[in-house]
Short mmCIF file of C-alpha atoms in Angstrom, two decimals:
data_model
loop_
_atom_site.label_atom_id
_atom_site.label_comp_id
_atom_site.label_asym_id
_atom_site.label_seq_id
_atom_site.Cartn_x
_atom_site.Cartn_y
_atom_site.Cartn_z
CA MET A 365 109.66 85.98 73.12
CA GLY A 366 107.83 84.25 75.95
CA LYS A 367 105.57 85.69 78.60
CA ALA A 368 107.08 87.66 81.49
CA PRO A 369 105.97 86.80 85.03
CA SER A 370 102.73 88.48 86.06
CA SER A 371 102.32 90.84 89.01
CA SER A 372 100.49 88.14 90.96
CA GLN A 373 103.26 85.63 90.25
CA TYR A 374 105.85 88.13 91.46
CA ARG A 375 103.91 88.82 94.66
CA SER A 376 103.64 85.06 95.22
CA TYR A 377 107.43 84.88 94.81
CA GLN A 378 107.80 87.61 97.46
CA LYS A 379 105.74 85.51 99.87
CA THR A 380 108.44 82.83 99.73
CA ILE A 381 111.00 85.31 101.09
CA VAL A 382 111.32 85.40 104.88
CA CYS A 383 110.55 88.83 106.40
CA ARG A 384 113.72 90.22 107.98
CA PHE A 385 111.75 92.28 110.51
CA PHE A 386 109.62 89.29 111.54
CA GLU A 387 112.82 87.37 112.22
CA ARG A 388 113.78 90.21 114.54
CA GLY A 389 110.33 90.09 116.15
CA ALA A 390 109.40 93.62 115.02
CA CYS A 391 107.26 93.42 111.84
CA ALA A 392 104.30 95.81 112.10
CA PHE A 393 102.55 94.55 108.94
CA GLY A 394 101.28 91.36 110.53
CA ASP A 395 99.30 89.21 108.10
CA ASP A 396 99.45 92.02 105.50
CA CYS A 397 103.23 91.75 105.14
CA ARG A 398 104.47 91.14 101.57
CA PHE A 399 107.01 88.62 102.89
CA ALA A 400 106.72 85.28 104.69
CA HIS A 401 106.29 84.87 108.47
CA PRO A 402 107.38 81.27 109.16
CA GLN A 403 106.54 79.47 112.39
CA SER A 404 110.19 79.40 113.45
CA THR A 405 111.79 82.74 114.24
CA ASN A 406 115.30 81.30 114.46
CA PRO A 407 117.21 83.36 111.89
CA THR A 408 119.51 80.50 111.02
CA SER A 409 116.58 78.12 110.36
CA SER A 410 115.63 79.95 107.15
CA SER A 411 119.09 80.64 105.85
CA GLY A 412 118.86 78.24 102.94
CA GLY A 413 121.30 75.43 103.76
CA PRO A 414 124.08 74.17 106.02
CA GLU A 415 126.65 76.59 104.65
CA TYR A 416 124.50 79.63 105.30
CA ARG A 417 123.59 78.41 108.77
CA HIS A 418 127.29 78.05 109.51
CA MET A 419 128.13 81.45 108.03
CA ASP A 420 125.30 83.19 109.90
CA SER A 421 126.50 81.74 113.19
CA ARG A 422 129.98 83.15 112.50
CA LEU A 423 128.43 86.57 111.86
CA LEU A 424 126.32 86.40 115.02
CA GLN A 425 129.51 85.73 116.94
CA GLY A 426 131.03 88.88 115.43
CA ASP A 427 133.67 87.03 113.37
CA ALA A 428 132.55 88.78 110.19
CA SER A 429 135.95 89.16 108.58
CA VAL A 430 136.63 85.41 108.81
CA ALA A 431 133.15 84.65 107.51
CA ALA A 432 133.52 87.08 104.63
CA ARG A 433 136.93 85.72 103.66
CA LYS A 434 135.72 82.11 103.77
CA HIS A 435 132.71 82.95 101.66
CA ARG A 436 134.69 85.03 99.17
CA GLU A 437 136.87 82.03 98.58
CA SER A 438 133.89 79.76 97.96
CA GLY A 439 132.09 82.34 95.81
CA THR A 440 128.78 80.56 96.38
CA HIS A 441 126.88 83.59 97.63
CA PHE A 442 126.51 84.71 94.02
CA SER A 443 124.26 81.70 93.49
CA LYS A 444 121.78 83.43 95.81
CA ARG A 445 121.09 85.85 92.96
CA VAL A 446 119.41 84.74 89.77
CA TYR A 447 118.98 86.18 86.31
CA LEU A 448 115.34 86.61 85.33
CA TYR A 449 114.67 86.58 81.61
CA ALA A 450 112.08 88.19 79.38
CA ASP A 451 110.67 84.73 78.66
CA GLY A 452 109.97 84.16 82.36
CA LYS A 453 112.84 81.73 82.95
CA GLU A 454 115.62 82.08 85.47
CA GLN A 455 119.27 81.11 85.61
CA HIS A 456 121.78 81.12 88.45
CA GLY A 457 125.22 82.61 88.05
CA HIS A 458 127.02 84.44 85.32
CA THR A 459 125.85 84.99 81.75
CA GLY A 460 128.47 86.09 79.25
CA PRO A 461 128.15 88.99 76.83
CA GLY A 462 126.90 88.66 73.29
CA GLY A 463 127.91 90.25 70.01
CA ASP A 464 129.86 89.69 66.81
CA ASP A 465 132.79 91.21 65.01
CA ASP A 466 130.82 93.90 63.18
CA CYS A 467 127.96 94.87 65.48
CA LEU A 468 127.47 95.22 69.21
CA ARG A 469 124.47 93.00 69.84
CA SER A 470 124.05 93.47 73.60
CA VAL A 471 125.19 95.63 76.47
CA SER A 472 125.07 94.97 80.21
CA VAL A 473 124.77 97.82 82.71
CA MET A 474 125.14 97.79 86.50
CA SER A 475 123.91 100.45 88.92
CA TYR A 476 125.23 100.29 92.46
CA ASN A 477 125.13 102.58 95.49
CA ILE A 478 128.23 101.22 97.20
CA LEU A 479 127.93 103.13 100.54
CA ALA A 480 130.65 105.71 100.96
CA ASP A 481 133.25 104.84 103.57
CA ALA A 482 132.62 108.20 105.25
CA TYR A 483 128.91 107.48 105.61
CA ALA A 484 129.46 103.92 106.84
CA LYS A 485 131.46 105.42 109.71
CA GLN A 486 129.17 108.40 110.26
CA HIS A 487 125.93 106.38 110.45
CA SER A 488 127.25 103.17 112.00
CA LYS A 489 125.19 103.51 115.19
CA GLU A 490 122.11 105.04 113.55
CA LEU A 491 121.64 102.77 110.52
CA TYR A 492 123.92 99.77 111.03
CA SER A 493 123.71 99.01 114.73
CA SER A 494 123.25 95.27 114.07
CA VAL A 495 126.09 95.05 111.53
CA PRO A 496 129.43 93.70 112.83
CA GLY A 497 132.16 96.32 112.61
CA ALA A 498 134.25 94.20 110.24
CA CYS A 499 131.44 94.35 107.67
CA LEU A 500 131.62 98.15 107.68
CA ARG A 501 135.37 98.40 107.15
CA TRP A 502 136.32 99.68 103.72
CA SER A 503 139.08 97.08 103.31
CA THR A 504 136.52 94.28 103.73
CA ARG A 505 133.87 95.92 101.58
CA ALA A 506 136.32 96.83 98.80
CA ARG A 507 137.34 93.20 98.36
CA LEU A 508 133.69 92.14 98.16
CA LEU A 509 132.95 94.93 95.70
CA GLU A 510 135.81 93.82 93.45
CA LYS A 511 134.61 90.23 93.65
CA GLU A 512 131.04 91.17 92.78
CA ILE A 513 131.81 93.42 89.82
CA SER A 514 134.39 91.04 88.36
CA HIS A 515 132.01 88.09 88.75
CA TRP A 516 129.10 89.68 86.87
CA SER A 517 131.45 91.54 84.51
CA PRO A 518 129.05 94.25 83.26
CA ASP A 519 130.07 96.33 80.25
CA ILE A 520 129.18 99.58 82.05
CA VAL A 521 129.18 100.24 85.81
CA CYS A 522 127.48 103.27 87.41
CA LEU A 523 128.42 103.78 91.06
CA GLN A 524 126.95 106.16 93.62
CA GLU A 525 128.39 107.24 97.01
CA VAL A 526 131.99 106.91 95.84
CA ASP A 527 134.63 108.39 98.14
CA ARG A 528 137.48 105.99 97.32
CA PHE A 529 137.64 106.48 93.56
CA LYS A 530 141.40 106.02 93.15
CA HIS A 531 141.25 102.73 95.02
CA ILE A 532 138.28 101.50 92.98
CA GLU A 533 139.88 102.64 89.73
CA GLN A 534 143.05 100.71 90.54
CA MET A 535 140.98 97.73 91.64
CA LEU A 536 138.97 97.53 88.40
CA ARG A 537 141.77 98.32 85.95
CA PRO A 538 142.99 94.68 85.69
CA TYR A 539 139.48 93.71 84.57
CA GLY A 540 139.61 96.09 81.60
CA TYR A 541 137.68 99.04 83.04
CA ILE A 542 138.40 102.73 82.75
CA GLY A 543 136.28 105.39 84.39
CA ARG A 544 135.52 108.95 85.39
CA PHE A 545 134.68 110.48 88.77
CA THR A 546 132.39 113.45 89.45
CA PRO A 547 132.60 114.76 93.04
CA ARG A 548 129.71 116.37 94.84
CA THR A 549 130.08 120.06 95.57
CA ASN A 550 130.51 122.14 98.74
CA GLY A 551 132.99 119.78 100.35
CA ARG A 552 130.83 116.66 100.36
CA PRO A 553 133.02 113.56 100.69
CA ASP A 554 131.48 111.45 97.93
CA GLY A 555 130.46 111.56 94.30
CA LEU A 556 129.59 109.47 91.26
CA ALA A 557 131.77 107.18 89.18
CA MET A 558 131.13 105.55 85.83
CA PHE A 559 133.30 102.75 84.45
CA TRP A 560 133.19 100.98 81.10
CA GLN A 561 135.06 98.22 79.34
CA LYS A 562 137.71 99.98 77.26
CA SER A 563 137.70 97.12 74.74
CA LYS A 564 134.04 97.82 73.97
CA PHE A 565 133.50 101.57 74.43
CA GLN A 566 135.23 104.88 74.26
CA LEU A 567 134.05 108.18 75.71
CA ASP A 568 132.63 110.35 72.93
CA ALA A 569 131.18 113.22 74.99
CA SER A 570 130.44 114.08 78.61
CA ASN A 571 128.13 116.43 80.46
CA ASP A 572 128.47 116.56 84.23
CA VAL A 573 125.59 118.28 86.03
CA SER A 574 126.26 120.29 89.19
CA TYR A 575 122.90 120.94 90.81
CA ALA A 576 124.33 123.59 93.12
CA GLN A 577 124.29 126.08 90.24
CA TYR A 578 120.49 125.72 90.13
CA GLY A 579 120.06 126.01 93.89
CA LEU A 580 119.29 122.28 94.04
CA ARG A 581 121.73 121.24 96.77
CA ASP A 582 125.09 119.52 96.38
CA ASN A 583 124.12 116.54 94.22
CA VAL A 584 125.62 115.85 90.80
CA ALA A 585 124.84 113.75 87.74
CA GLN A 586 126.94 112.20 84.99
CA ILE A 587 125.74 112.05 81.39
CA TYR A 588 128.14 110.35 78.97
CA ALA A 589 127.99 109.42 75.31
CA LEU A 590 129.78 106.09 74.91
CA LYS A 591 130.71 105.00 71.39
CA SER A 592 131.14 101.29 70.72
CA ALA A 593 134.45 99.98 69.45
CA SER A 594 132.78 97.65 66.93
CA PRO A 595 133.25 98.35 63.19
CA LYS A 596 129.59 99.29 62.91
CA SER A 597 129.78 101.73 65.80
CA ILE A 598 126.83 102.97 67.81
CA THR A 599 126.48 105.65 70.47
CA LEU A 600 124.67 105.06 73.75
CA ILE A 601 123.84 107.83 76.20
CA ILE A 602 124.39 106.69 79.80
CA SER A 603 123.48 108.72 82.88
CA ASN A 604 124.27 108.22 86.54
CA ILE A 605 122.57 110.13 89.36
CA HIS A 606 122.12 110.13 93.12
CA VAL A 607 119.01 112.18 93.86
CA LEU A 608 118.73 114.13 97.12
CA PHE A 609 117.79 111.88 100.05
CA ASN A 610 115.65 114.29 102.13
CA PRO A 611 112.11 112.85 101.78
CA LYS A 612 110.49 116.19 102.61
CA ARG A 613 112.08 118.11 99.73
CA GLY A 614 110.05 116.83 96.81
CA ASP A 615 110.55 120.17 95.09
CA ILE A 616 114.32 119.64 94.90
CA LYS A 617 113.93 116.02 93.84
CA ILE A 618 111.64 117.01 90.97
CA GLY A 619 114.06 119.73 89.89
CA GLN A 620 117.02 117.36 89.86
CA VAL A 621 115.23 114.71 87.80
CA ARG A 622 113.77 117.34 85.44
CA ILE A 623 117.23 118.70 84.61
CA LEU A 624 118.60 115.16 84.16
CA MET A 625 115.89 114.28 81.64
CA ASP A 626 116.31 117.56 79.75
CA ARG A 627 120.09 117.11 79.54
CA MET A 628 119.67 113.49 78.44
CA ALA A 629 117.36 114.54 75.62
CA ASP A 630 119.79 117.28 74.56
CA MET A 631 122.74 114.89 74.38
CA MET A 632 120.71 112.35 72.44
CA ASN A 633 120.02 115.06 69.88
CA THR A 634 123.54 116.45 69.65
CA ARG A 635 125.21 113.01 69.47
CA HIS A 636 122.53 111.58 67.14
CA ALA A 637 121.89 108.77 69.59
CA SER A 638 118.56 106.98 69.56
CA SER A 639 118.87 105.08 72.85
CA ALA A 640 119.76 105.98 76.42
CA ILE A 641 120.09 104.24 79.80
CA MET A 642 119.51 106.03 83.11
CA CYS A 643 121.01 104.52 86.28
CA GLY A 644 121.06 105.61 89.86
CA ASP A 645 119.71 105.95 93.34
CA PHE A 646 116.62 108.07 92.74
CA ASN A 647 115.61 108.08 96.43
CA SER A 648 112.00 107.47 95.50
CA ALA A 649 109.70 104.49 95.95
CA PRO A 650 107.97 102.58 93.14
CA ASN A 651 104.66 104.14 92.08
CA SER A 652 105.48 107.40 93.83
CA SER A 653 104.88 110.68 92.02
CA LEU A 654 108.57 111.05 91.19
CA HIS A 655 108.83 107.50 89.86
CA SER A 656 105.71 108.07 87.75
CA TYR A 657 107.14 111.32 86.39
CA VAL A 658 110.18 109.50 85.02
CA LEU A 659 108.01 106.88 83.32
CA THR A 660 105.08 108.97 82.08
CA GLY A 661 106.91 112.18 81.23
CA GLU A 662 104.67 114.57 83.15
CA LEU A 663 103.67 115.49 86.66
CA ASP A 664 101.12 117.96 88.03
CA PHE A 665 102.38 118.38 91.56
CA LEU A 666 100.54 121.33 93.14
CA GLU A 667 97.83 119.06 94.54
CA SER A 668 100.46 116.79 96.10
CA ASP A 669 102.31 117.37 99.35
CA ARG A 670 105.98 117.89 98.52
CA ARG A 671 106.85 115.77 101.58
CA HIS A 672 105.31 112.74 99.85
CA ILE A 673 106.44 113.23 96.25
CA SER A 674 109.05 110.48 96.58
CA GLY A 675 106.97 108.02 98.64
CA GLN A 676 109.88 107.50 101.05
CA ILE A 677 108.11 108.56 104.23
CA SER A 678 105.46 105.92 103.63
CA CYS A 679 107.98 103.20 102.81
CA THR A 680 108.52 102.12 106.41
CA LEU A 681 107.33 99.25 108.58
CA ARG A 682 103.78 100.58 108.77
CA SER A 683 102.84 101.12 105.13
CA THR A 684 103.35 99.93 101.59
CA PRO A 685 106.10 101.45 99.41
CA GLY A 686 104.87 104.22 97.15
CA ASP A 687 101.60 105.02 98.97
CA GLY A 688 102.80 108.22 100.63
CA GLN A 689 100.52 110.46 98.58
CA LYS A 690 97.53 108.36 99.68
CA LYS A 691 98.21 108.25 103.44
CA THR A 692 99.31 111.75 104.30
CA GLN A 693 99.22 112.03 108.07
CA LYS A 694 99.68 115.78 108.15
CA PRO A 695 97.67 118.38 106.20
CA SER A 696 99.17 119.20 102.83
CA LYS A 697 101.21 122.36 102.78
CA PRO A 698 100.63 124.80 99.91
CA TRP A 699 103.61 125.15 97.61
CA LYS A 700 105.65 128.30 98.00
CA VAL A 701 106.73 130.27 94.97
CA GLU A 702 110.38 129.42 95.52
CA GLU A 703 109.56 125.71 95.78
CA ILE A 704 107.67 125.80 92.49
CA TYR A 705 110.65 127.51 90.91
CA LEU A 706 113.07 124.88 92.18
CA ALA A 707 110.86 122.11 90.81
CA THR A 708 110.10 123.61 87.40
CA GLY A 709 112.69 126.30 86.71
CA THR A 710 109.83 128.79 86.35
CA GLN A 711 107.17 130.30 88.60
CA ALA A 712 104.41 130.10 86.02
CA THR A 713 103.33 126.47 86.30
CA GLY A 714 102.92 123.54 88.65
CA ARG A 715 103.62 120.99 85.95
CA VAL A 716 106.84 119.40 84.73
CA ARG A 717 107.27 117.43 81.52
CA HIS A 718 109.95 115.62 79.60
CA GLY A 719 109.62 114.24 76.11
CA LEU A 720 111.46 110.93 76.40
CA ASP A 721 109.67 107.59 76.19
CA VAL A 722 111.08 105.95 79.34
CA LYS A 723 110.65 102.43 80.66
CA SER A 724 112.03 100.57 83.66
CA SER A 725 114.12 97.55 82.71
CA TYR A 726 113.06 95.64 85.83
CA GLN A 727 109.38 96.38 85.29
CA GLN A 728 109.60 95.04 81.75
CA ILE A 729 110.87 91.68 83.01
CA LEU A 730 108.86 91.51 86.26
CA GLY A 731 105.41 92.06 84.77
CA GLY A 732 105.12 95.69 85.84
CA GLU A 733 106.81 95.36 89.23
CA GLU A 734 110.05 96.87 90.48
CA PRO A 735 112.41 94.82 92.70
CA PHE A 736 110.93 94.16 96.14
CA PHE A 737 113.93 95.85 97.75
CA THR A 738 117.22 97.46 96.75
CA THR A 739 118.30 98.78 100.16
CA ALA A 740 117.94 97.46 103.70
CA HIS A 741 119.23 98.94 106.95
CA ASP A 742 117.92 99.63 110.45
CA LYS A 743 115.51 102.39 109.42
CA TYR A 744 114.43 101.54 105.90
CA ILE A 745 113.79 98.64 103.58
CA GLY A 746 112.52 99.19 100.09
CA THR A 747 113.33 100.10 96.51
CA VAL A 748 115.01 103.37 95.58
CA ASP A 749 117.46 102.28 92.84
CA TYR A 750 116.51 101.87 89.19
CA ILE A 751 117.77 101.23 85.68
CA PHE A 752 115.57 103.10 83.21
CA TYR A 753 115.98 103.20 79.45
CA SER A 754 114.62 105.11 76.47
CA ASN A 755 114.57 104.68 72.71
CA GLY A 756 113.93 108.35 72.03
CA ARG A 757 111.09 110.80 72.21
CA LYS A 758 107.49 109.67 72.31
CA GLU A 759 106.52 111.57 69.19
CA GLN A 760 109.41 110.52 66.97
CA ARG A 761 111.82 107.67 66.29
CA ASN A 762 115.11 107.56 64.44
CA PRO A 763 114.44 105.04 61.63
CA GLY A 764 118.16 104.62 60.98
CA GLY A 765 119.25 104.23 64.59
CA ILE A 766 119.10 101.44 67.14
CA SER A 767 116.68 100.34 69.79
CA ILE A 768 117.41 98.53 73.03
CA SER A 769 115.25 96.20 75.09
CA PRO A 770 115.98 94.37 78.36
CA SER A 771 116.53 90.66 77.91
CA GLN A 772 117.52 89.77 81.48
CA ILE A 773 117.85 91.33 84.92
CA LEU A 774 119.69 90.30 88.06
CA ALA A 775 117.18 89.84 90.88
CA PRO A 776 118.10 90.97 94.41
CA PRO A 777 119.15 88.22 96.82
CA PRO A 778 116.38 86.78 98.99
CA LEU A 779 116.02 88.55 102.31
CA HIS A 780 117.07 85.47 104.27
CA ALA A 781 120.43 85.61 102.44
CA ILE A 782 121.28 88.90 104.15
CA THR A 783 120.30 87.56 107.61
CA PRO A 784 118.29 89.52 110.19
CA LYS A 785 121.25 91.86 110.60
CA GLY A 786 120.57 93.63 107.30
CA LEU A 787 123.12 95.32 105.07
CA PRO A 788 126.09 95.62 104.77
CA HIS A 789 126.61 91.91 105.22
CA GLY A 790 129.57 89.58 105.37
CA PHE A 791 128.75 88.73 101.76
CA TRP A 792 127.30 92.03 100.46
CA PRO A 793 129.47 95.17 100.69
CA SER A 794 126.83 97.92 100.80
CA ASP A 795 123.49 98.81 102.34
CA HIS A 796 122.19 98.66 98.75
CA VAL A 797 122.26 95.72 96.35
CA SER A 798 123.51 96.06 92.81
CA LEU A 799 121.11 96.17 89.87
CA LEU A 800 122.17 94.67 86.55
CA THR A 801 120.34 94.62 83.22
CA HIS A 802 121.35 93.03 79.93
CA PHE A 803 119.95 94.88 76.92
CA ASP A 804 119.56 93.43 73.43
CA ILE A 805 120.44 95.89 70.66
CA SER A 806 118.40 95.96 67.46
CA TYR A 807 119.63 97.78 64.38
CA ASN A 808 116.90 99.64 62.51
CA ASP A 809 117.09 100.04 58.75
CA ALA A 810 117.48 103.63 57.57
#
């Protein structure tokens, strides 16, 4: 296997991407911005070619539905996303699945916050003021969503912010998908959905988590054991989560992730599965305390301000993603007993731990970096979505099981491809971009 791109190479790649806020004339980073500030501020001058200049002009004129339809027919906007490989190479477009008759040799997994229709309407003026109304309509976005999923054709699809499950289920059925929906509690309009190719997997066990029963708000999580349909069958544990958004409630965020990791480990034990994949919108920035907890397996949080556990407050125009715990602008508040309990499930400690050996699939390919953004709207641009994976506990391995490793990831589109208007776009159906990882499967001798 070749060498993955280094952190410096990845940062150099970011510098080739035009800063969306600079194009709007509002970037506060100045020369310290991670993205490029070209001499021309004409948004159509950096759009990558005649077709994109033409399409952007249609969007600026408000004719988004015509632009979206024209571009759906051409299908060329998918070429704006590239696969990055573990050997450092890249490839445009679709890569087919691998495998043979007896063993499943690879699996591809997509994670996608698709923006609930209810929230697109509710926050249209607050978060999407620059987005043409046609780009926010569910009918337009649903067609783009179908096009995107069918084009990349992942084996497993984990969706967040789903409030049109029946429509999506009907839409994906012709492509061989079946799925399950888990609604949020207390009357919330959305929930989670997981789909898988019925020709490749069958549902072996499920464990839906309702965080309301732990006093951890109305969020939910899905944890499924999927058994391959190949003669030499294997079981993969797949989870899907949408962590609480509120940046100030780090205690609840920790509690939600803690329970997810504990339940994942339990299902791996009960289903004798040696590998797991964790997808979702974790509402936390790279290198934040919460992100580090997932990867390292432990977090001492009493010395940290709960308002900065996720790094979201810092991930704005005036700071670097993930540095919230370093640039606290208000004095840290001491943790209350009830907050410690929500985070840990006990009042006796300010530490949480999980025993799984977890890695980020994107970090493994990008030389230790996460994607430079996974969501972009009027008030926020940064990374909050992840695909993590584990091959078991740190202290033990199943010698007769399998192990998985990321072989390729789908990079986000360049910022100039979403125009200065942000997301949703005439070509992209959500205020998030999809993540997609292909995993190679190795069979270990017993």
